[in-house]
Coordinates of C-alpha atoms in Angstrom, one line a residue:
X1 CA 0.0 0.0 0.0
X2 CA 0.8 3.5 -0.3
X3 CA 0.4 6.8 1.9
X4 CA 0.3 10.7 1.1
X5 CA -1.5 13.7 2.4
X6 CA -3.3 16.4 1.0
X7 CA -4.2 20.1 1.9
X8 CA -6.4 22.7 1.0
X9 CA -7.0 26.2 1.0
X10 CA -7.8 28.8 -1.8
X11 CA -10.6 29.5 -4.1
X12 CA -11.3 28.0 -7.0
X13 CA -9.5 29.7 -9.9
X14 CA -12.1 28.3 -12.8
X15 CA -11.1 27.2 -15.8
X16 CA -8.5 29.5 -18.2
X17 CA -9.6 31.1 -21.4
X18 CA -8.2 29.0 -24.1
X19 CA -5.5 29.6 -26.6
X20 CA -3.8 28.0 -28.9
X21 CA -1.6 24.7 -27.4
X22 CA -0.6 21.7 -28.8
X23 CA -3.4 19.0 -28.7
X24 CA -2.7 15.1 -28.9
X25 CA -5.9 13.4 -30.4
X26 CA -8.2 10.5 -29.1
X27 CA -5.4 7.6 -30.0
X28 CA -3.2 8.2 -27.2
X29 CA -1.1 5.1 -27.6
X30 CA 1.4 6.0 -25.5
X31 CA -0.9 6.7 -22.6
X32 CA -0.8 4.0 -20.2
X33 CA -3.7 5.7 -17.5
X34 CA -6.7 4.3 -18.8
X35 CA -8.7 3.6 -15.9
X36 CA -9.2 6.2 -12.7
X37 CA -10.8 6.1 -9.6
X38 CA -11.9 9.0 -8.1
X39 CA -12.6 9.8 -4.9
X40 CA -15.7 12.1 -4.1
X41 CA -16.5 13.9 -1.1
X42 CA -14.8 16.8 -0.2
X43 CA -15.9 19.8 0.4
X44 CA -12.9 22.4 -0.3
X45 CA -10.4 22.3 -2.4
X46 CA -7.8 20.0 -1.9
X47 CA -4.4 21.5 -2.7
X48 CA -1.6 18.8 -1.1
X49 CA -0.3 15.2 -1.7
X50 CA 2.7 13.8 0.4
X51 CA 3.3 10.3 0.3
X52 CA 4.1 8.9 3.9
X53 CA 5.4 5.2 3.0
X54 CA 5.2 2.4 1.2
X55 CA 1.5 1.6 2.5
X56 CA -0.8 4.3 2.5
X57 CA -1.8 7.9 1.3
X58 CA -3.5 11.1 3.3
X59 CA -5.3 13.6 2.4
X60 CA -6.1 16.9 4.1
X61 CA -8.3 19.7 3.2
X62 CA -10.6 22.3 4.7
X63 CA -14.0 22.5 5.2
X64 CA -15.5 25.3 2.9
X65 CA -18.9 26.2 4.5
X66 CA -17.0 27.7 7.9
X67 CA -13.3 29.0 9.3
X68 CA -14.5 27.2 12.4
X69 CA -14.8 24.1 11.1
X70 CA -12.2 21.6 12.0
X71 CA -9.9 20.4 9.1
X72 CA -10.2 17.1 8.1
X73 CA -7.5 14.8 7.2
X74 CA -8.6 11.2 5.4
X75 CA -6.2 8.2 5.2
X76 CA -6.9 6.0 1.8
X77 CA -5.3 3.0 0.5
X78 CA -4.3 4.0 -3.0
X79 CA -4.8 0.3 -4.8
X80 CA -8.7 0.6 -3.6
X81 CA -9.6 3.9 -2.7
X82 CA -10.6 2.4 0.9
X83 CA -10.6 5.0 3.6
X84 CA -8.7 3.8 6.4
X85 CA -9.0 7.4 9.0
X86 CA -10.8 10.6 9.0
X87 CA -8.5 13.2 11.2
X88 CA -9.4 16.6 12.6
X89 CA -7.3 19.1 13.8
X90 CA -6.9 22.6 12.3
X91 CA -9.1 25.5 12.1
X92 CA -7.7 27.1 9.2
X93 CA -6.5 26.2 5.7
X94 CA -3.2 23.6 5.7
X95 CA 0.3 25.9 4.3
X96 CA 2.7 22.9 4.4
X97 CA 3.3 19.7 5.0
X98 CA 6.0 17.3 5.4
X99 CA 6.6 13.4 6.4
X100 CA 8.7 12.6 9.0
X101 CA 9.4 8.7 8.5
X102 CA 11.2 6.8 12.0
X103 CA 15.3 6.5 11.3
X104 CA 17.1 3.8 11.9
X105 CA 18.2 4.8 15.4
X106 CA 14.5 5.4 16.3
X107 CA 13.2 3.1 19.0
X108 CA 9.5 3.8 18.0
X109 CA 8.7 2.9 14.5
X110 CA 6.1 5.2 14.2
X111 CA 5.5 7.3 10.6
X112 CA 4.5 11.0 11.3
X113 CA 3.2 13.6 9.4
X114 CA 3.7 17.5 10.4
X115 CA 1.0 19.4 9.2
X116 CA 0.9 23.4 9.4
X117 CA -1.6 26.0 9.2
X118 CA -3.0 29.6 8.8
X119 CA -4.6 29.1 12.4
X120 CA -0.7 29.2 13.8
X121 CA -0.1 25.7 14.9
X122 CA 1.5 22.3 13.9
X123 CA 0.2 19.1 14.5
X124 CA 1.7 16.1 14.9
X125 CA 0.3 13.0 13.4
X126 CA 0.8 8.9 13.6
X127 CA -0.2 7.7 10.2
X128 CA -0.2 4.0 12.3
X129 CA -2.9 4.9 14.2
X130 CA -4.7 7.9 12.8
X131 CA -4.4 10.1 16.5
X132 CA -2.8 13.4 17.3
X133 CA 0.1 12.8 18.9
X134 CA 1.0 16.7 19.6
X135 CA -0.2 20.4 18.7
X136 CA 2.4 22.9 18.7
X137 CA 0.7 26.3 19.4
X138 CA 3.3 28.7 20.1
X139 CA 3.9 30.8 16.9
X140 CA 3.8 34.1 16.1
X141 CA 2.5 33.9 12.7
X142 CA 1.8 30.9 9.9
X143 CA 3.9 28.9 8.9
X144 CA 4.8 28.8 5.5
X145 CA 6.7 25.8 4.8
X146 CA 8.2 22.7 6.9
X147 CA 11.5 20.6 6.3
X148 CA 12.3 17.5 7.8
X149 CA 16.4 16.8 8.3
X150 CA 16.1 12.6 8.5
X151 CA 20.0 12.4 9.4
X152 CA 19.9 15.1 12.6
X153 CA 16.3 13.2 13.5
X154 CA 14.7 16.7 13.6
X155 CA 12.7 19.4 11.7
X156 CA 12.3 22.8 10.7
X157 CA 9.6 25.3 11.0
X158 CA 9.8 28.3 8.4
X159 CA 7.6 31.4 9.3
X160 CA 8.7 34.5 10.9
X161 CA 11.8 32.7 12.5
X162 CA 13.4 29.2 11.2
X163 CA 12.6 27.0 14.1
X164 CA 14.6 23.8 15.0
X165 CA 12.8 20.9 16.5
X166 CA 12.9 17.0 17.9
X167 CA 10.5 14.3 17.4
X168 CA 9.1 15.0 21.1
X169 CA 8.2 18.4 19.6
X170 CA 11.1 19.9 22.1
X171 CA 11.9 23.4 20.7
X172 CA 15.8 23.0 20.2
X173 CA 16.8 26.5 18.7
X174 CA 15.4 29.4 16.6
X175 CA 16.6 32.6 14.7
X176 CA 15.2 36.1 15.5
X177 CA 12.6 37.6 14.0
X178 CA 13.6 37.8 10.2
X179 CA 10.6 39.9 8.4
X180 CA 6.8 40.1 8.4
X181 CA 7.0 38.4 5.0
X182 CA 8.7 35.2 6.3
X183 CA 10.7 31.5 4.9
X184 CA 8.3 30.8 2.0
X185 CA 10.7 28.0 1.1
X186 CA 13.2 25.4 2.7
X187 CA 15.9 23.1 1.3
X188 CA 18.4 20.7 3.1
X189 CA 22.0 21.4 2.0
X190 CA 25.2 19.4 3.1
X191 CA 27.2 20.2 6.1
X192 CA 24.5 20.9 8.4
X193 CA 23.1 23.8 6.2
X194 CA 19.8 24.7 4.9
X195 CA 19.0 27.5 2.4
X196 CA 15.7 29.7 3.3
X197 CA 13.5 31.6 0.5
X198 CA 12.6 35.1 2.1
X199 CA 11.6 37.8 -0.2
X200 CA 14.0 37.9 -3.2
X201 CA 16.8 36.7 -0.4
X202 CA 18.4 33.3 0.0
X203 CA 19.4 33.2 3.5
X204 CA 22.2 30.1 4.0
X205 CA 22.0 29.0 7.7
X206 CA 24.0 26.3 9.6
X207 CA 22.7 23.8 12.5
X208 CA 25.3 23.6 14.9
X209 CA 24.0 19.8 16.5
X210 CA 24.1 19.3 20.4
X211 CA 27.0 16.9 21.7
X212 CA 29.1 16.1 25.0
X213 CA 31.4 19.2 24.1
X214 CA 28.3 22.0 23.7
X215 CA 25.3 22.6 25.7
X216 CA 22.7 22.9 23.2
X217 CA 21.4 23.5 19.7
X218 CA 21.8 26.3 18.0
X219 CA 21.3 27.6 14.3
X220 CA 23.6 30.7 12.6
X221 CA 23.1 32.8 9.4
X222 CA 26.0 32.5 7.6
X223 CA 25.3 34.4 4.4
X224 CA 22.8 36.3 2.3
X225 CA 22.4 35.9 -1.6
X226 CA 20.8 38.9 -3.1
X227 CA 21.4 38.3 -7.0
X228 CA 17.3 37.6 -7.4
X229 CA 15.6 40.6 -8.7
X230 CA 12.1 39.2 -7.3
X231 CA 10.4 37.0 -4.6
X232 CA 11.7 33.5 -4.7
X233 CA 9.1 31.1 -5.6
X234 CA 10.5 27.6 -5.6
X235 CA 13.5 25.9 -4.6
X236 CA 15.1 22.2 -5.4
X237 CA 18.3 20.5 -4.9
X238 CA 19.6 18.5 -7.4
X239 CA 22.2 16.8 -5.3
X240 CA 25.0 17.2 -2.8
X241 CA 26.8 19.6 -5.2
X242 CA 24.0 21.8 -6.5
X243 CA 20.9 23.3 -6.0
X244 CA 18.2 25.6 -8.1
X245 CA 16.0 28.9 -7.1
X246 CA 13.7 30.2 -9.6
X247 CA 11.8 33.9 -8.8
X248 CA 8.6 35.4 -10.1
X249 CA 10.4 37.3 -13.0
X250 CA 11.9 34.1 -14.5
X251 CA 15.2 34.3 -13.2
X252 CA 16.5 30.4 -12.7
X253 CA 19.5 30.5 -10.9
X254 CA 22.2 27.4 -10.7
X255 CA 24.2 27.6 -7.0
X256 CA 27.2 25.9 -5.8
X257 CA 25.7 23.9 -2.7
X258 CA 29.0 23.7 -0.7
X259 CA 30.1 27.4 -0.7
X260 CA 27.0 29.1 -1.8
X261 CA 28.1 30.5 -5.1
X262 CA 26.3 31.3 -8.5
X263 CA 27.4 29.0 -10.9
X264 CA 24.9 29.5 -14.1
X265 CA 22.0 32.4 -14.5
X266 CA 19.0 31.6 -17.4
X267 CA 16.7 34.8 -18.0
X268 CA 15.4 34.4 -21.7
X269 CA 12.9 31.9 -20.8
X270 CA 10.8 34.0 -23.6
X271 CA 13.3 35.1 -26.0
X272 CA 12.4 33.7 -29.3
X273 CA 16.4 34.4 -30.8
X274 CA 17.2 32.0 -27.9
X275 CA 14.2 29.3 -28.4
X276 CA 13.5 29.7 -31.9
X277 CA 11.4 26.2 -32.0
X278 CA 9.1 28.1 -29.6
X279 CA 5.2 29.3 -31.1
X280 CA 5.7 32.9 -31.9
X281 CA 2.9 34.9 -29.4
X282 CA 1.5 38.6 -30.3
X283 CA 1.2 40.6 -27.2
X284 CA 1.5 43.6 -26.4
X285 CA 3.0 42.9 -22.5
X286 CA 3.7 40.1 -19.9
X287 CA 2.0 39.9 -16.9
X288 CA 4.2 38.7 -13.8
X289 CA 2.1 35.0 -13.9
X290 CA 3.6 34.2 -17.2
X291 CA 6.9 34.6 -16.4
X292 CA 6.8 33.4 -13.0
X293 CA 8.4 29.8 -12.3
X294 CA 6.1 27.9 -10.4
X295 CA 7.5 24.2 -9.6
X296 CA 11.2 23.2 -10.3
X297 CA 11.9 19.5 -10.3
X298 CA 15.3 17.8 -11.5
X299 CA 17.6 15.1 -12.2
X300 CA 20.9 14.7 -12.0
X301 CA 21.8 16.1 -15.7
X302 CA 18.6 18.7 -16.4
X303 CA 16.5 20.9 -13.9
X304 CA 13.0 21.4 -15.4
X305 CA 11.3 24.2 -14.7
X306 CA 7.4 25.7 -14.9
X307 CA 7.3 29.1 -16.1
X308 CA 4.1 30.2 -16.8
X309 CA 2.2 28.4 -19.2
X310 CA 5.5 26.7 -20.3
X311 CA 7.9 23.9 -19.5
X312 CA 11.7 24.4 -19.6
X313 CA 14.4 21.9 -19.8
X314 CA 17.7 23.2 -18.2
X315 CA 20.8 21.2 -18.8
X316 CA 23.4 21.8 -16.0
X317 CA 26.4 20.6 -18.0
X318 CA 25.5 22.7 -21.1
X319 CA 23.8 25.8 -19.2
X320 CA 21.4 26.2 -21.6
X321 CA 17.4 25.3 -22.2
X322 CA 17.4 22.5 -24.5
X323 CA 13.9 21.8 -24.7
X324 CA 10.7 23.6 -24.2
X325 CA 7.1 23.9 -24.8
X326 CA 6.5 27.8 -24.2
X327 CA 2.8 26.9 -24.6
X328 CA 2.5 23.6 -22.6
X329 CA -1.0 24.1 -20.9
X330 CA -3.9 27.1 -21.5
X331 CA -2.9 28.5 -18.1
X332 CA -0.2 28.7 -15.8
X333 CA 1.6 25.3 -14.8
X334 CA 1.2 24.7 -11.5
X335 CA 3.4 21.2 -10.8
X336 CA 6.0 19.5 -13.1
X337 CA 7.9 16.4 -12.3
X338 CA 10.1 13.7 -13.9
X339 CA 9.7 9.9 -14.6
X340 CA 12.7 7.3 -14.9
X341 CA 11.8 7.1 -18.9
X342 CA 12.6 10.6 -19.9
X343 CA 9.2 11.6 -19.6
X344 CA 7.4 14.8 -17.8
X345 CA 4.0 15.2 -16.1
X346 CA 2.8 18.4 -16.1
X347 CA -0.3 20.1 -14.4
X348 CA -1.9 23.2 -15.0
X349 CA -4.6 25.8 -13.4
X350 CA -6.4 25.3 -16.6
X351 CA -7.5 21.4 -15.3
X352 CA -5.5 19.6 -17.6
X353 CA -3.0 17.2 -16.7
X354 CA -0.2 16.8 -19.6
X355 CA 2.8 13.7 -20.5
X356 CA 5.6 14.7 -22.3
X357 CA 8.5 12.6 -23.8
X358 CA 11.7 14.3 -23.9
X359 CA 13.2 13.4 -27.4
X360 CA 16.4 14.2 -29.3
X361 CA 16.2 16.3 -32.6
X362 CA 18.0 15.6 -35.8
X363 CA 20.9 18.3 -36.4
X364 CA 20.5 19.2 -39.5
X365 CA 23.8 21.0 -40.3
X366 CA 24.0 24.8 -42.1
X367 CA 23.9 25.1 -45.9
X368 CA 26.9 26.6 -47.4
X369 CA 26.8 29.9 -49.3
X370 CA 27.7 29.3 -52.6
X371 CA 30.9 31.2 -54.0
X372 CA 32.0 32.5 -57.2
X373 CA 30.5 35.2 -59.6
X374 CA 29.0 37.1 -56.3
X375 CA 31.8 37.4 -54.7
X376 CA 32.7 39.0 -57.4
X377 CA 30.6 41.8 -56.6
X378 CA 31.3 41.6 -52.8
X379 CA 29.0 39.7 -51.7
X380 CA 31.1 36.9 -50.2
X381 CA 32.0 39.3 -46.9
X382 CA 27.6 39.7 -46.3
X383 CA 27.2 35.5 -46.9
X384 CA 30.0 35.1 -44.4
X385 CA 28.0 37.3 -42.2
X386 CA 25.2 35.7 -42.8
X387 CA 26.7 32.1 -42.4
X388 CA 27.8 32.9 -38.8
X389 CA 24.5 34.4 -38.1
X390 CA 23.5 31.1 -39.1
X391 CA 25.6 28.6 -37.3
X392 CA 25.2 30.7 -34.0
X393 CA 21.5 30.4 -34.6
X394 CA 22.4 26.5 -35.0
X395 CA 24.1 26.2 -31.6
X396 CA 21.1 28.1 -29.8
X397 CA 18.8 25.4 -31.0
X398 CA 17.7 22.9 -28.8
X399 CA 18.7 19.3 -29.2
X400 CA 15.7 18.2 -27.7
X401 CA 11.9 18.9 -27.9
X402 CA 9.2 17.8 -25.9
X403 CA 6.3 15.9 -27.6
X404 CA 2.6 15.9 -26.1
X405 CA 2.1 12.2 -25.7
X406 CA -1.0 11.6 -23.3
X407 CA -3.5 14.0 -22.4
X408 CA -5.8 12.8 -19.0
X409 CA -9.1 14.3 -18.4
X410 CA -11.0 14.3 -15.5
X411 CA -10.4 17.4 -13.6
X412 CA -12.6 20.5 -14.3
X413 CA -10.9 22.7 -12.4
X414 CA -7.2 23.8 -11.6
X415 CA -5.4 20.8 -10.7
X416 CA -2.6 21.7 -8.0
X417 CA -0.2 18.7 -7.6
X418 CA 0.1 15.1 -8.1
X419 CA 2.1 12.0 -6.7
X420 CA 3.8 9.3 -9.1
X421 CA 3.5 5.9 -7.3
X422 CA 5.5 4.1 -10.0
X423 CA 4.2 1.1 -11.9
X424 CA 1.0 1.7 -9.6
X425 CA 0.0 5.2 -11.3
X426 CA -0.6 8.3 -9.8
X427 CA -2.8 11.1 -7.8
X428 CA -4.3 14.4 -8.8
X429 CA -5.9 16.7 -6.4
X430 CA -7.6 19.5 -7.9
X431 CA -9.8 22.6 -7.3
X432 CA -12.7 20.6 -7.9
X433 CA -12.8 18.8 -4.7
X434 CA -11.9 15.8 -6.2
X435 CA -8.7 13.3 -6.1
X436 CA -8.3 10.8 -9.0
X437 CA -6.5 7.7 -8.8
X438 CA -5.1 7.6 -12.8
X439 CA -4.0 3.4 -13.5
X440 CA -2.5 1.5 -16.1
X441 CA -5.3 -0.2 -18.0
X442 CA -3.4 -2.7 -19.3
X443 CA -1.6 -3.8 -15.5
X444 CA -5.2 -3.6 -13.8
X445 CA -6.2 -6.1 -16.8
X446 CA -3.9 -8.3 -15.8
X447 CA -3.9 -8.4 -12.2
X448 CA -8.3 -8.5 -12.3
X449 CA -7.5 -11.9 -14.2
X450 CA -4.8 -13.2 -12.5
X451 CA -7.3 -12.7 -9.8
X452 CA -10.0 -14.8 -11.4
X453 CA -7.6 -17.3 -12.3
X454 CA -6.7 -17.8 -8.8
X455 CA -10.3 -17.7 -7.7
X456 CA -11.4 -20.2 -10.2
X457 CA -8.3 -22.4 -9.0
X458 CA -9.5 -22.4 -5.3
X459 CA -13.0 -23.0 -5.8
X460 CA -11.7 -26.2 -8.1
X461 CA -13.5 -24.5 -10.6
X462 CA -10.8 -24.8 -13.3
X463 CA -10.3 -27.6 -15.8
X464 CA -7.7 -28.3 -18.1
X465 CA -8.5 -30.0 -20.9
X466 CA -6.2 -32.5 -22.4

């Protein structure tokens, strides 16, 4: 079984007026999710899914009709849909949430989830047994976004102030007051380091862990990056060497993970010279939301990003966007993530949710000018001109494009995450109140008559015949 939460919390954003996209039509051969389950019943929208372990899923949202209504958290099994607990805690919508899964050195095996909210707490939860184990109440204002360090055994609170914390729920150190605005966003770095989103700031601070040669905990700030030009909106780390920011302008910015420095900078998300496989637009301006980026997801060679209506496809070797559909969804994309088999899932506030295979393009190489009688007339010095105008053109291209290759509908409203369970499929939650459970057809075939076959083999119901 499988585990995940959800969360709720803002209005409905309708469906987007449409423009023009690339469509895939009915034949969607390579589209394995053609069977879903969805799972009715809420009343708000539900804006979160966290997987918790190998067995289960949650899901959290708010109750629409009143602030002070309790939020109510449901526990499914994702195979079946079967609810397994309803939880209620919070009074206000759910900001973040976060799994804290026992370590190895844990005496209790108990999986936790943190859940934060608008009403100034944060609850601790046992996914075992579907209680509260503990409400924290002691902030000065919501938290915005929580971060779980499995290797010190604690967690982070970003608000106001970067809390540090135990499983008990001990308060082991915080900052001072930082700003009204707050951490919008956390990441784990190496060396007992985590970098903090606040404003247009990246704020690196250091835990400093208690021992038998100090007292206590303690966390320092050890330096502030200032090279965004906007509010940071989403943070990822790509691995022990690297991690990405990306702002609401469309600045994506590549950083040195050890010592904090910038190591690449890409700003012409929408420059056609620079993506000239990208659909020419006519407008007349840019409003912040489409060059914003949204979600940033990654591997170990690409970082790909959600700007706007668009996906980007970063390569961290080359320093360059590669790949990209400037026009992926009819609204902005709200979640993007990455699949073992080069593929993307996309989601978008329009209700669509989008695959995409990341292929390589035939490099067709430049024509020569021809010489001889214009030259003559000195033309050869413009054609020269014109042949490097053409090779640089040539190296700006991307080597890749991404091709629309499954298109699932069921949501009719802004869908705001989903969770890839593998060979199993994967969860939307949506606007709409409603979670859908998206399957391979062709797997769920198999098993529903590998199930008969077994049935029919019990019951001594099946015959061979010689």
């Amino acid at each position: 079984m499988l585990r995940w939460l959800i969360g709720g919390g803002r209005e409905p954003q309708g469906l987007a007026e449409k423009s023009s996209v690339q469509t895939i039509g009915e034949e969607q051969i390579q589209n394995p999710y053609t069977e879903l389950l969805v799972l009715k019943g809420h009343q708000d929208i539900v804006r979160f899914l966290v997987q918790i372990d190998d067995c289960r899923y949650e899901i959290a949202f708010q109750i629409a009709f009143s602030k002070f209504l309790p939020l109510v958290f449901h526990v499914f099994i994702f195979q079946t849909g079967e609810k397994l607990f309803e939880l209620h805690g919070h009074t206000h919508k759910i900001t973040a949430i976060a799994p804290f899964s026992p370590s190895d050195a844990s005496e209790e095996k108990k999986h936790l989830i943190l859940t934060a909210s608008a009403d100034r707490t944060v609850i601790v939860w046992d996914c075992t047994s579907g209680r509260q184990v503990q409400k924290v109440s002691c902030f000065h204002s919501t938290v915005k976004c929580l971060t779980v360090l499995q290797r010190l055994d604690v967690w982070l609170s970003g608000g106001s102030d970067l809390c540090v914390w135990n499983r008990k729920l001990d308060l082991l150190c915080k900052t001072s007051h930082l700003t009204d605005a707050g951490i919008s966003a956390l990441v784990e770095l190496p060396k007992n380091c985590v970098a903090a989103a606040v404003g247009k700031e990246l704020i690196i601070f250091r835990l400093i862990a208690s021992n038998e040669w100090s007292e206590g905990w303690n966390v320092l700030e050890v330096k502030r990056l200032v090279d965004h030009q906007d509010n940071i909106l989403s943070l990822v780390s790509v691995n022990d060497l690297t991690f990405v920011t990306g702002s609401h302008v469309g600045e994506l910015i590549v950083w040195d993970a050890l010592d904090w420095t910038k190591q690449a900078c890409e700003c012409n998300f929408w420059d056609s010279s620079v993506h000239p496989d990208a659909q020419p637009e006519i407008k007349l301006s840019q409003s912040p939301n489409e060059t914003s980026v949204q979600h940033l997801t990654s591997d170990e060679e690409c970082v790909f990003a959600a700007v706007g209506k668009g996906i980007y496809v970063y390569n961290l070797q080359m320093k360059r966007v590669i790949a990209c559909q400037r026009t992926a969804h009819d609204s902005s994309v709200l979640h993007i993530e990455k699949l073992p088999n080069r593929q993307l899932i996309s989601c978008s506030e329009d209700g669509s949710v989008r695959i995409w295979e990341l292929r390589e393009k035939q490099q067709l190489p430049a024509e020569p000018v021809p010489t001889g009688f214009f030259n003559m007339w000195g033309f050869g010095r413009t054609n020269k001109q014109a042949n490097q105008a053409a090779k640089k053109m040539q190296e700006n291209t991307p080597m890749h494009f991404l091709e629309l290759v499954g298109d699932l509908i069921g949501h009719s409203s802004a869908v705001q995450m989903f969770l890839y369970f593998g060979e199993l499929g994967l969860a939307t939650c949506s606007a709409d109140h409603l979670v859908i459970l998206w399957k391979d057809g062709e797997r769920e075939s198999r098993l529903r008559s590998l199930t008969l076959f077994q049935k029919l083999a019990q019951n001594g119901d099946l015959q061979l015949k010689v």
